[in-house]
Amino acid sequence: MSGPVHLQSIELLEINRAALLKFQEEAQAVINSTDMMLKRAWHWLDSEMPAYWNSRIKRLEFELSEARNALFRKRLQAQGTDHQAFDTVEKLEVKRLENELEKARLKLDIIRRWRTQFERSINEFNARFRGLRDEAGGGIERHLEFLKALSDTITAYSAIQTPTTQPSSAEKLTEHSHMAKSLPEEDQS
Amino acid sequence: MSHSSSGRLKNAALDLSNTVNQTLEGWRDSKSQEFQRQHIIPLLRSVETACQAMDEIAQVLSQMQRECSPPRDEMYN
């Protein structure tokens, strides 16, 4: 590759370098918080929710057993009498607890299905997130090396052009600007 | 996952893109094109893909929370 370099100031490369480093910091923070969040979500699904629903099922099973006993006692009390047992409240309570228990058991099935689904979703997510991980890691380093190599080349050329004097910053900019029009690009092929 | 994570990433990419575009006003040669083409554009594409993935998994998490949580329970709080 050849052709003139049109770079107004070497500082522009430094500005890009700083912008890349700032992006890297932000991207890494997002990656870290995302990883942590997914880890917590997996723990929630794999441990916390099954524990919660298993505990609820045990409690409901106990309450249902108590409610059935209460219903049985009520019916027992009515035996040997002329009237039918007034057990509406007990029957409703048994029915309510049976429904709650069924819902809780269903939740465990749903959680089991979600484990498979969420694992697949995380794998798909990681596949699509890999590009960002690569960029925030080695990718940024590669971009910075590109800028540094360019900056070093220009600086070295500048030193050759003005070996005896120590120019001011303003002069440096002028030099770079002037050099920008004349420095041939290095071959990248 | 909150949408703020992908928003933060998008903002970081936007800042980078704006800075690079501004500097390219004063840097116009084949090296600047190479920098843009081989370094910045792939990076921004990776951000775009990552943000889409983050938004999608946020929806998955939201649905998972709705279906698996106890009533009125809040996940991750």
mmCIF file of C-alpha atoms in Angstrom, chain A:
data_model
loop_
_atom_site.group_PDB
_atom_site.id
_atom_site.type_symbol
_atom_site.label_atom_id
_atom_site.label_comp_id
_atom_site.label_asym_id
_atom_site.label_seq_id
_atom_site.Cartn_x
_atom_site.Cartn_y
_atom_site.Cartn_z
ATOM 1 C CA MET A 1 0.000 0.000 0.000
ATOM 2 C CA SER A 2 1.341 3.430 -0.820
ATOM 3 C CA GLY A 3 0.108 6.998 -0.969
ATOM 4 C CA PRO A 4 0.355 10.189 1.013
ATOM 5 C CA VAL A 5 -0.508 10.400 4.699
ATOM 6 C CA HIS A 6 -3.092 13.060 5.470
ATOM 7 C CA LEU A 7 -3.012 13.427 9.216
ATOM 8 C CA GLN A 8 -3.381 16.924 10.644
ATOM 9 C CA SER A 9 -1.884 16.031 14.007
ATOM 10 C CA ILE A 10 -0.468 12.982 15.675
ATOM 11 C CA GLU A 11 -2.712 13.907 18.593
ATOM 12 C CA LEU A 12 -5.669 12.612 16.599
ATOM 13 C CA LEU A 13 -4.231 9.127 16.994
ATOM 14 C CA GLU A 14 -3.927 9.699 20.729
ATOM 15 C CA ILE A 15 -7.576 10.839 20.882
ATOM 16 C CA ASN A 16 -8.631 7.611 19.164
ATOM 17 C CA ARG A 17 -6.462 5.613 21.525
ATOM 18 C CA ALA A 18 -8.085 7.246 24.549
ATOM 19 C CA ALA A 19 -11.558 6.668 23.078
ATOM 20 C CA LEU A 20 -10.781 2.982 22.541
ATOM 21 C CA LEU A 21 -9.524 2.610 26.111
ATOM 22 C CA LYS A 22 -12.647 4.316 27.453
ATOM 23 C CA PHE A 23 -14.834 2.031 25.369
ATOM 24 C CA GLN A 24 -12.900 -1.008 26.584
ATOM 25 C CA GLU A 25 -13.500 -0.006 30.199
ATOM 26 C CA GLU A 26 -17.230 0.450 29.654
ATOM 27 C CA ALA A 27 -17.577 -2.730 27.594
ATOM 28 C CA GLN A 28 -15.716 -4.755 30.208
ATOM 29 C CA ALA A 29 -17.977 -3.391 32.948
ATOM 30 C CA VAL A 30 -21.061 -4.366 30.926
ATOM 31 C CA ILE A 31 -19.627 -7.825 30.230
ATOM 32 C CA ASN A 32 -18.849 -8.364 33.917
ATOM 33 C CA SER A 33 -22.285 -7.234 35.105
ATOM 34 C CA THR A 34 -23.972 -9.348 32.416
ATOM 35 C CA ASP A 35 -21.997 -12.442 33.392
ATOM 36 C CA MET A 36 -22.838 -11.886 37.048
ATOM 37 C CA MET A 37 -26.509 -11.306 36.301
ATOM 38 C CA LEU A 38 -26.786 -14.495 34.229
ATOM 39 C CA LYS A 39 -25.029 -16.448 36.946
ATOM 40 C CA ARG A 40 -27.481 -15.132 39.537
ATOM 41 C CA ALA A 41 -30.435 -15.844 37.248
ATOM 42 C CA TRP A 42 -29.252 -19.436 36.779
ATOM 43 C CA HIS A 43 -28.855 -19.888 40.529
ATOM 44 C CA TRP A 44 -32.337 -18.451 41.044
ATOM 45 C CA LEU A 45 -33.813 -20.894 38.541
ATOM 46 C CA ASP A 46 -31.748 -23.931 39.435
ATOM 47 C CA SER A 47 -31.712 -23.624 43.231
ATOM 48 C CA GLU A 48 -33.832 -20.892 44.756
ATOM 49 C CA MET A 49 -37.102 -21.481 42.933
ATOM 50 C CA PRO A 50 -37.077 -25.308 43.194
ATOM 51 C CA ALA A 51 -36.312 -24.932 46.920
ATOM 52 C CA TYR A 52 -39.127 -22.433 47.344
ATOM 53 C CA TRP A 53 -41.727 -24.536 45.489
ATOM 54 C CA ASN A 54 -40.665 -27.829 47.104
ATOM 55 C CA SER A 55 -41.023 -26.200 50.502
ATOM 56 C CA ARG A 56 -44.425 -24.806 49.527
ATOM 57 C CA ILE A 57 -45.551 -28.234 48.287
ATOM 58 C CA LYS A 58 -44.587 -29.830 51.604
ATOM 59 C CA ARG A 59 -46.438 -27.138 53.522
ATOM 60 C CA LEU A 60 -49.536 -27.486 51.318
ATOM 61 C CA GLU A 61 -49.462 -31.287 51.631
ATOM 62 C CA PHE A 62 -49.441 -30.893 55.408
ATOM 63 C CA GLU A 63 -52.252 -28.315 55.342
ATOM 64 C CA LEU A 64 -54.282 -30.509 52.990
ATOM 65 C CA SER A 65 -53.858 -33.469 55.281
ATOM 66 C CA GLU A 66 -55.069 -31.341 58.195
ATOM 67 C CA ALA A 67 -58.032 -30.059 56.169
ATOM 68 C CA ARG A 68 -59.032 -33.600 55.149
ATOM 69 C CA ASN A 69 -58.855 -34.663 58.770
ATOM 70 C CA ALA A 70 -61.086 -31.749 59.752
ATOM 71 C CA LEU A 71 -63.584 -32.715 57.067
ATOM 72 C CA PHE A 72 -63.517 -36.337 58.221
ATOM 73 C CA ARG A 73 -64.120 -35.277 61.830
ATOM 74 C CA LYS A 74 -67.049 -33.127 60.778
ATOM 75 C CA ARG A 75 -68.651 -36.032 58.923
ATOM 76 C CA LEU A 76 -67.961 -38.324 61.853
ATOM 77 C CA GLN A 77 -69.756 -35.926 64.188
ATOM 78 C CA ALA A 78 -72.853 -36.076 61.991
ATOM 79 C CA GLN A 79 -72.969 -39.869 61.975
ATOM 80 C CA GLY A 80 -75.763 -41.333 64.071
ATOM 81 C CA THR A 81 -77.742 -38.097 63.897
ATOM 82 C CA ASP A 82 -80.744 -37.209 61.749
ATOM 83 C CA HIS A 83 -79.176 -34.314 59.962
ATOM 84 C CA GLN A 84 -76.571 -34.174 57.263
ATOM 85 C CA ALA A 85 -73.085 -32.927 58.199
ATOM 86 C CA PHE A 86 -72.628 -29.182 57.742
ATOM 87 C CA ASP A 87 -69.188 -29.474 56.193
ATOM 88 C CA THR A 88 -69.284 -26.861 53.403
ATOM 89 C CA VAL A 89 -66.429 -24.797 54.815
ATOM 90 C CA GLU A 90 -64.196 -27.860 55.274
ATOM 91 C CA LYS A 91 -64.946 -29.095 51.755
ATOM 92 C CA LEU A 92 -64.113 -25.687 50.277
ATOM 93 C CA GLU A 93 -60.855 -25.588 52.206
ATOM 94 C CA VAL A 94 -59.883 -29.061 50.960
ATOM 95 C CA LYS A 95 -60.695 -28.019 47.390
ATOM 96 C CA ARG A 96 -58.719 -24.775 47.702
ATOM 97 C CA LEU A 97 -55.653 -26.594 49.037
ATOM 98 C CA GLU A 98 -55.884 -29.264 46.332
ATOM 99 C CA ASN A 99 -55.880 -26.520 43.718
ATOM 100 C CA GLU A 100 -52.930 -24.730 45.356
ATOM 101 C CA LEU A 101 -51.006 -27.985 45.539
ATOM 102 C CA GLU A 102 -51.662 -28.724 41.891
ATOM 103 C CA LYS A 103 -50.442 -25.234 40.936
ATOM 104 C CA ALA A 104 -47.277 -25.637 43.022
ATOM 105 C CA ARG A 105 -46.486 -29.023 41.440
ATOM 106 C CA LEU A 106 -47.085 -27.501 38.029
ATOM 107 C CA LYS A 107 -44.571 -24.757 38.864
ATOM 108 C CA LEU A 108 -41.895 -27.394 39.422
ATOM 109 C CA ASP A 109 -42.620 -28.831 35.971
ATOM 110 C CA ILE A 110 -42.440 -25.339 34.482
ATOM 111 C CA ILE A 111 -39.112 -24.708 36.237
ATOM 112 C CA ARG A 112 -37.740 -28.008 34.933
ATOM 113 C CA ARG A 113 -38.692 -26.997 31.386
ATOM 114 C CA TRP A 114 -37.191 -23.546 31.899
ATOM 115 C CA ARG A 115 -33.860 -25.063 32.968
ATOM 116 C CA THR A 116 -33.490 -26.628 29.525
ATOM 117 C CA GLN A 117 -34.785 -23.550 27.747
ATOM 118 C CA PHE A 118 -32.663 -21.102 29.734
ATOM 119 C CA GLU A 119 -29.513 -23.161 29.249
ATOM 120 C CA ARG A 120 -30.137 -23.066 25.506
ATOM 121 C CA SER A 121 -30.797 -19.317 25.650
ATOM 122 C CA ILE A 122 -27.558 -18.719 27.562
ATOM 123 C CA ASN A 123 -25.613 -20.748 25.000
ATOM 124 C CA GLU A 124 -27.153 -18.766 22.150
ATOM 125 C CA PHE A 125 -26.473 -15.535 24.014
ATOM 126 C CA ASN A 126 -22.831 -16.434 24.627
ATOM 127 C CA ALA A 127 -22.344 -17.271 20.954
ATOM 128 C CA ARG A 128 -23.596 -13.811 19.966
ATOM 129 C CA PHE A 129 -21.801 -12.073 22.828
ATOM 130 C CA ARG A 130 -18.446 -13.632 21.978
ATOM 131 C CA GLY A 131 -17.648 -10.932 19.425
ATOM 132 C CA LEU A 132 -17.898 -8.240 22.081
ATOM 133 C CA ARG A 133 -15.827 -10.290 24.524
ATOM 134 C CA ASP A 134 -13.142 -10.682 21.861
ATOM 135 C CA GLU A 135 -13.233 -6.971 21.030
ATOM 136 C CA ALA A 136 -13.062 -5.883 24.664
ATOM 137 C CA GLY A 137 -10.108 -8.199 25.148
ATOM 138 C CA GLY A 138 -7.588 -8.820 22.398
ATOM 139 C CA GLY A 139 -9.470 -6.811 19.799
ATOM 140 C CA ILE A 140 -8.888 -3.483 21.491
ATOM 141 C CA GLU A 141 -5.228 -4.346 21.998
ATOM 142 C CA ARG A 142 -4.924 -4.979 18.271
ATOM 143 C CA HIS A 143 -6.552 -1.618 17.468
ATOM 144 C CA LEU A 144 -4.238 0.142 19.919
ATOM 145 C CA GLU A 145 -1.206 -1.553 18.393
ATOM 146 C CA PHE A 146 -2.282 -0.334 14.957
ATOM 147 C CA LEU A 147 -2.451 3.256 16.231
ATOM 148 C CA LYS A 148 0.834 2.932 18.108
ATOM 149 C CA ALA A 149 2.638 1.540 15.081
ATOM 150 C CA LEU A 150 1.345 4.425 13.003
ATOM 151 C CA SER A 151 2.266 6.946 15.669
ATOM 152 C CA ASP A 152 5.758 5.454 16.046
ATOM 153 C CA THR A 153 6.333 5.596 12.301
ATOM 154 C CA ILE A 154 5.322 9.244 12.137
ATOM 155 C CA THR A 155 7.369 10.141 15.210
ATOM 156 C CA ALA A 156 10.427 8.364 13.808
ATOM 157 C CA TYR A 157 10.037 10.134 10.496
ATOM 158 C CA SER A 158 9.632 13.435 12.304
ATOM 159 C CA ALA A 159 12.890 12.838 14.201
ATOM 160 C CA ILE A 160 14.741 12.161 10.950
ATOM 161 C CA GLN A 161 13.397 15.351 9.400
ATOM 162 C CA THR A 162 14.456 17.586 12.331
ATOM 163 C CA PRO A 163 17.421 15.950 14.051
ATOM 164 C CA THR A 164 19.119 19.082 15.478
ATOM 165 C CA THR A 165 16.372 21.309 16.837
ATOM 166 C CA GLN A 166 13.827 20.820 19.632
ATOM 167 C CA PRO A 167 10.577 22.303 18.293
ATOM 168 C CA SER A 168 7.753 23.600 20.459
ATOM 169 C CA SER A 169 4.447 21.799 20.593
ATOM 170 C CA ALA A 170 2.983 24.200 18.082
ATOM 171 C CA GLU A 171 5.912 23.625 15.793
ATOM 172 C CA LYS A 172 5.514 19.902 16.200
ATOM 173 C CA LEU A 173 1.943 20.124 15.034
ATOM 174 C CA THR A 174 3.021 22.178 12.060
ATOM 175 C CA GLU A 175 5.736 19.678 11.321
ATOM 176 C CA HIS A 176 3.334 16.793 11.520
ATOM 177 C CA SER A 177 0.896 18.662 9.379
ATOM 178 C CA HIS A 178 3.618 19.343 6.842
ATOM 179 C CA MET A 179 4.908 15.820 7.122
ATOM 180 C CA ALA A 180 1.397 14.581 6.636
ATOM 181 C CA LYS A 181 1.557 15.724 3.103
ATOM 182 C CA SER A 182 4.864 14.128 2.317
ATOM 183 C CA LEU A 183 5.321 10.981 4.414
ATOM 184 C CA PRO A 184 4.831 7.844 2.343
ATOM 185 C CA GLU A 185 2.799 5.174 3.991
ATOM 186 C CA GLU A 186 4.453 1.980 5.042
ATOM 187 C CA ASP A 187 3.574 -1.123 3.182
ATOM 188 C CA GLN A 188 0.997 -3.111 5.172
ATOM 189 C CA SER A 189 0.631 -5.970 2.759
#
